[in-house]
Short mmCIF file of C-alpha atoms and ligand atoms in Angstrom, two decimals:
data_model
loop_
_atom_site.label_atom_id
_atom_site.label_comp_id
_atom_site.label_asym_id
_atom_site.label_seq_id
_atom_site.Cartn_x
_atom_site.Cartn_y
_atom_site.Cartn_z
CA UNK A 1 34.74 10.65 26.55
CA UNK A 2 33.60 13.06 29.25
CA UNK A 3 31.29 11.03 31.44
CA UNK A 4 30.25 13.64 33.96
CA UNK A 5 27.37 12.44 36.09
CA UNK A 6 24.16 14.36 35.42
CA UNK A 7 23.37 14.54 39.08
CA UNK A 8 24.93 13.50 42.35
CA UNK A 9 23.45 11.24 44.98
CA UNK A 10 23.97 13.78 47.74
CA UNK A 11 22.40 11.63 50.43
CA UNK A 12 24.75 8.76 49.64
CA UNK A 13 27.81 11.03 49.37
CA UNK A 14 26.97 12.67 52.70
CA UNK A 15 26.52 9.36 54.51
CA UNK A 16 29.74 8.09 52.98
CA UNK A 17 31.52 11.20 54.31
CA UNK A 18 30.03 10.63 57.78
CA UNK A 19 31.06 6.96 57.87
CA UNK A 20 34.53 7.24 56.35
CA UNK A 21 35.77 10.66 57.41
CA UNK A 22 34.02 11.12 60.77
CA UNK A 23 33.03 7.89 62.49
CA UNK A 24 36.11 6.04 61.19
CA UNK A 25 38.28 8.76 62.75
CA UNK A 26 36.62 8.76 66.14
CA UNK A 27 33.74 11.25 65.99
CA UNK A 28 31.28 9.63 68.39
CA UNK A 29 28.71 12.20 69.61
CA UNK A 30 25.40 11.01 68.13
CA UNK A 31 24.04 14.55 67.97
CA UNK A 32 27.05 15.75 65.98
CA UNK A 33 26.83 12.72 63.70
CA UNK A 34 23.14 13.39 63.11
CA UNK A 35 23.85 17.07 62.38
CA UNK A 36 26.57 16.13 59.87
CA UNK A 37 24.18 13.67 58.21
CA UNK A 38 21.49 16.35 58.03
CA UNK A 39 23.21 19.55 56.86
CA UNK A 40 23.65 19.68 53.09
CA UNK A 41 27.27 20.76 52.62
CA UNK A 42 26.72 20.95 48.84
CA UNK A 43 24.43 23.94 49.42
CA UNK A 44 27.37 25.88 50.91
CA UNK A 45 30.05 25.34 48.26
CA UNK A 46 30.45 27.32 45.03
CA UNK A 47 28.91 25.74 41.91
CA UNK A 48 32.31 24.90 40.41
CA UNK A 49 33.22 22.96 43.56
CA UNK A 50 30.02 20.90 43.66
CA UNK A 51 31.69 17.62 42.67
CA UNK A 52 33.99 17.99 45.71
CA UNK A 53 31.27 18.97 48.18
CA UNK A 54 31.75 15.88 50.38
CA UNK A 55 35.49 15.43 49.85
CA UNK A 56 37.88 15.18 52.78
CA UNK A 57 39.28 18.70 52.42
CA UNK A 58 38.56 22.40 52.86
CA UNK A 59 37.29 24.16 49.72
CA UNK A 60 37.66 27.74 48.48
CA UNK A 61 34.51 29.87 48.80
CA UNK A 62 35.90 33.02 47.16
CA UNK A 63 37.60 36.16 48.50
CA UNK A 64 40.51 34.02 49.72
CA UNK A 65 38.32 32.22 52.29
CA UNK A 66 37.52 28.54 52.73
CA UNK A 67 34.81 26.20 54.03
CA UNK A 68 36.49 23.87 56.54
CA UNK A 69 37.10 20.15 56.05
CA UNK A 70 34.08 18.13 57.28
CA UNK A 71 36.14 16.34 59.96
CA UNK A 72 37.29 19.65 61.46
CA UNK A 73 33.71 20.99 61.48
CA UNK A 74 32.50 17.83 63.24
CA UNK A 75 35.37 17.64 65.73
CA UNK A 76 35.18 21.32 66.73
CA UNK A 77 31.41 20.91 67.17
CA UNK A 78 31.94 17.80 69.32
CA UNK A 79 34.58 19.50 71.49
CA UNK A 80 32.08 22.22 72.42
CA UNK A 81 29.70 19.68 74.04
CA UNK A 82 26.68 21.75 73.11
CA UNK A 83 23.31 21.24 74.84
CA UNK A 84 19.95 22.01 73.23
CA UNK A 85 19.42 25.14 75.35
CA UNK A 86 22.84 26.68 74.62
CA UNK A 87 23.58 29.88 72.75
CA UNK A 88 26.73 29.56 70.69
CA UNK A 89 28.94 32.24 69.15
CA UNK A 90 30.86 31.59 65.95
CA UNK A 91 33.57 33.96 64.72
CA UNK A 92 34.01 33.68 60.93
CA UNK A 93 30.73 32.74 59.24
CA UNK A 94 32.25 32.15 55.80
CA UNK A 95 29.73 30.04 53.89
CA UNK A 96 27.56 29.47 56.98
CA UNK A 97 28.13 25.69 56.97
CA UNK A 98 29.67 25.42 60.43
CA UNK A 99 26.91 27.67 61.79
CA UNK A 100 24.28 25.40 60.19
CA UNK A 101 25.81 22.35 61.87
CA UNK A 102 25.87 24.17 65.23
CA UNK A 103 22.26 25.25 64.75
CA UNK A 104 21.25 21.58 64.88
CA UNK A 105 22.86 21.22 68.31
CA UNK A 106 22.11 24.53 70.04
CA UNK A 107 19.13 26.72 70.78
CA UNK A 108 20.62 29.71 68.97
CA UNK A 109 23.78 30.51 67.02
CA UNK A 110 25.18 34.01 66.66
CA UNK A 111 27.77 34.10 63.90
CA UNK A 112 29.93 37.10 63.00
CA UNK A 113 31.59 37.63 59.61
CA UNK A 114 33.88 40.57 58.79
CA UNK A 115 33.34 40.52 55.00
CA UNK A 116 29.93 42.06 54.26
CA UNK A 117 29.28 40.14 51.02
CA UNK A 118 29.97 36.77 52.70
CA UNK A 119 27.77 37.72 55.66
CA UNK A 120 24.91 38.69 53.33
CA UNK A 121 25.25 35.56 51.20
CA UNK A 122 25.35 33.31 54.25
CA UNK A 123 22.29 35.03 55.70
CA UNK A 124 20.30 34.54 52.48
CA UNK A 125 21.49 30.96 52.11
CA UNK A 126 20.50 30.01 55.66
CA UNK A 127 17.14 31.74 55.32
CA UNK A 128 16.40 30.01 52.05
CA UNK A 129 17.20 26.68 53.72
CA UNK A 130 14.61 27.42 56.40
CA UNK A 131 17.16 27.66 59.23
CA UNK A 132 15.83 30.27 61.63
CA UNK A 133 17.93 29.91 64.80
CA UNK A 134 21.05 31.59 63.40
CA UNK A 135 21.75 35.33 63.50
CA UNK A 136 24.41 36.45 61.03
CA UNK A 137 26.10 39.69 62.04
CA UNK A 138 28.70 41.68 60.14
CA UNK A 139 31.69 43.00 62.07
CA UNK A 140 34.92 42.15 63.84
CA UNK A 141 34.11 38.88 65.57
CA UNK A 142 37.32 39.02 67.59
CA UNK A 143 35.51 41.55 69.74
CA UNK A 144 32.64 39.14 70.32
CA UNK A 145 29.11 40.50 70.65
CA UNK A 146 28.75 42.03 74.11
CA UNK A 147 25.01 42.53 73.57
CA UNK A 148 24.25 38.85 72.97
CA UNK A 149 26.61 37.03 75.33
CA UNK A 150 27.74 35.47 77.54
CA UNK A 151 27.85 32.15 75.72
CA UNK A 152 27.99 28.50 76.69
CA UNK A 153 30.21 27.83 73.69
CA UNK A 154 32.36 29.86 71.30
CA UNK A 155 34.00 28.64 68.10
CA UNK A 156 36.58 30.64 66.20
CA UNK A 157 36.88 29.67 62.54
CA UNK A 158 39.94 31.81 61.70
CA UNK A 159 43.43 31.73 63.21
CA UNK A 160 44.61 34.40 65.66
CA UNK A 161 47.97 34.78 67.44
CA UNK A 162 46.18 34.26 70.76
CA UNK A 163 42.63 33.74 71.97
CA UNK A 164 40.95 37.16 71.70
CA UNK A 165 40.40 38.34 75.26
CA UNK A 166 36.87 39.67 74.66
CA UNK A 167 35.84 36.13 73.68
CA UNK A 168 37.20 34.63 76.89
CA UNK A 169 35.28 37.27 78.82
CA UNK A 170 32.05 36.42 76.97
CA UNK A 171 32.24 32.75 77.93
CA UNK A 172 29.94 31.60 80.73
CA UNK A 173 31.34 29.72 83.70
CA UNK A 174 31.44 26.12 82.52
CA UNK A 175 31.71 27.34 78.94
CA UNK A 176 34.07 26.09 76.23
CA UNK A 177 35.89 27.81 73.43
CA UNK A 178 37.63 26.14 70.52
CA UNK A 179 40.00 28.05 68.23
CA UNK A 180 42.98 27.72 65.90
CA UNK A 181 45.90 29.66 67.40
CA UNK A 182 49.15 30.65 65.68
CA UNK A 183 50.66 32.09 62.50
CA UNK A 184 49.45 31.20 59.01
CA UNK A 185 51.60 28.07 58.61
CA UNK A 186 51.96 27.07 62.27
CA UNK A 187 48.58 26.76 63.98
CA UNK A 188 47.32 24.59 66.79
CA UNK A 189 43.70 23.87 67.60
CA UNK A 190 43.09 24.74 71.26
CA UNK A 191 40.24 24.03 73.65
CA UNK A 192 39.78 26.61 76.40
CA UNK A 193 37.45 25.99 79.34
CA UNK A 194 36.24 28.51 81.86
CA UNK A 195 35.72 26.46 85.00
CA UNK A 196 35.00 29.39 87.26
CA UNK A 197 37.86 29.75 89.71
CA UNK A 198 40.36 29.15 86.87
CA UNK A 199 40.61 28.27 83.21
CA UNK A 200 42.09 25.30 81.40
CA UNK A 201 43.81 25.38 78.02
CA UNK A 202 44.36 22.19 76.07
CA UNK A 203 46.46 22.12 72.89
CA UNK A 204 45.10 19.56 70.45
CA UNK A 205 46.72 19.25 67.01
CA UNK A 206 48.03 21.20 64.03
CA UNK A 207 45.43 22.80 61.77
CA UNK A 208 45.32 25.24 58.89
CA UNK A 209 42.74 28.03 58.89
CA UNK A 210 42.62 31.41 57.17
CA UNK A 211 43.84 34.26 59.36
CA UNK A 212 41.61 36.27 61.65
CA UNK A 213 41.55 39.94 60.68
CA UNK A 214 40.68 42.91 62.87
CA UNK A 215 41.83 43.99 66.28
CA UNK A 216 42.84 40.52 67.49
CA UNK A 217 44.10 39.28 64.15
CA UNK A 218 47.60 38.86 62.75
N1 SAH B 1 33.11 28.57 59.29
C1 SAH B 1 33.18 28.89 57.88
C2 SAH B 1 34.59 28.96 57.35
C3 SAH B 1 35.36 30.04 57.96
S1 SAH B 1 36.61 30.74 56.93
C4 SAH B 1 32.35 27.93 57.06
O1 SAH B 1 31.76 27.00 57.61
O2 SAH B 1 32.26 28.14 55.85
C5 SAH B 1 37.00 32.05 58.03
C6 SAH B 1 36.08 33.22 57.92
O3 SAH B 1 36.44 34.12 58.96
C7 SAH B 1 36.22 33.98 56.62
O4 SAH B 1 34.98 34.10 55.99
C8 SAH B 1 36.75 35.35 57.06
O5 SAH B 1 36.27 36.43 56.29
C9 SAH B 1 36.23 35.42 58.49
N2 SAH B 1 36.95 36.34 59.38
C10 SAH B 1 38.28 36.59 59.44
N3 SAH B 1 38.53 37.49 60.41
C11 SAH B 1 37.34 37.79 61.00
C12 SAH B 1 36.95 38.66 62.06
N4 SAH B 1 37.82 39.39 62.74
N5 SAH B 1 35.64 38.72 62.37
C13 SAH B 1 34.72 37.99 61.69
N6 SAH B 1 35.04 37.17 60.67
C14 SAH B 1 36.33 37.06 60.33
#
């Protein structure tokens, strides 16, 4: 017998995700935890993926793209150490979920998506959810957005062979950038800090993101 539940207890599923996938694995920033408890991931996944909305994995969102695993979204957000007055740049809007999480932590989020239909869908979705501190732009995010920067924090949600130089240049002194770097099956998450007189690059762990396209892509 097919006993599909008629509806899901999203609140319970989301809190379960936060406890078991995030806090249990070391996510500690209370602001990030609150953001992950607040943003409704099920609003960002395709209808046929709804039952997996809070699972511990990335999910396809169409056009060969994915919404990242909740842990990765939370950890990248935590690594950026965002303050309430910060402006954050995201490269690779996808569904808009990561941007929505960042919008809970920052003053403003600028997110750039290369695929027009995804950019438009994300914009509509975020608007309909009443989130007004995110600007979705369509274009090659590897080039950054010279008119909006520089930024306190930059997050790249697609893998590039190296950190796109325009992004490093659009980072404020004291700013942080987190990005997956490498080829499609050999990527490392890196944290780059601009500390003024020099920069620091920390390699973290292996990840798997879709590839960055455009001038700084593969
Ligand atoms: N952060 C997203 C998931 C990102 S998937 C979420 O929360 O759902 C990576 C996205 O990066 C894809 O949508 C892809 O189209 C986009 N992308 C790839 N190359 C890009 C580029 N050069 N500029 C902007 N977006 C790019």
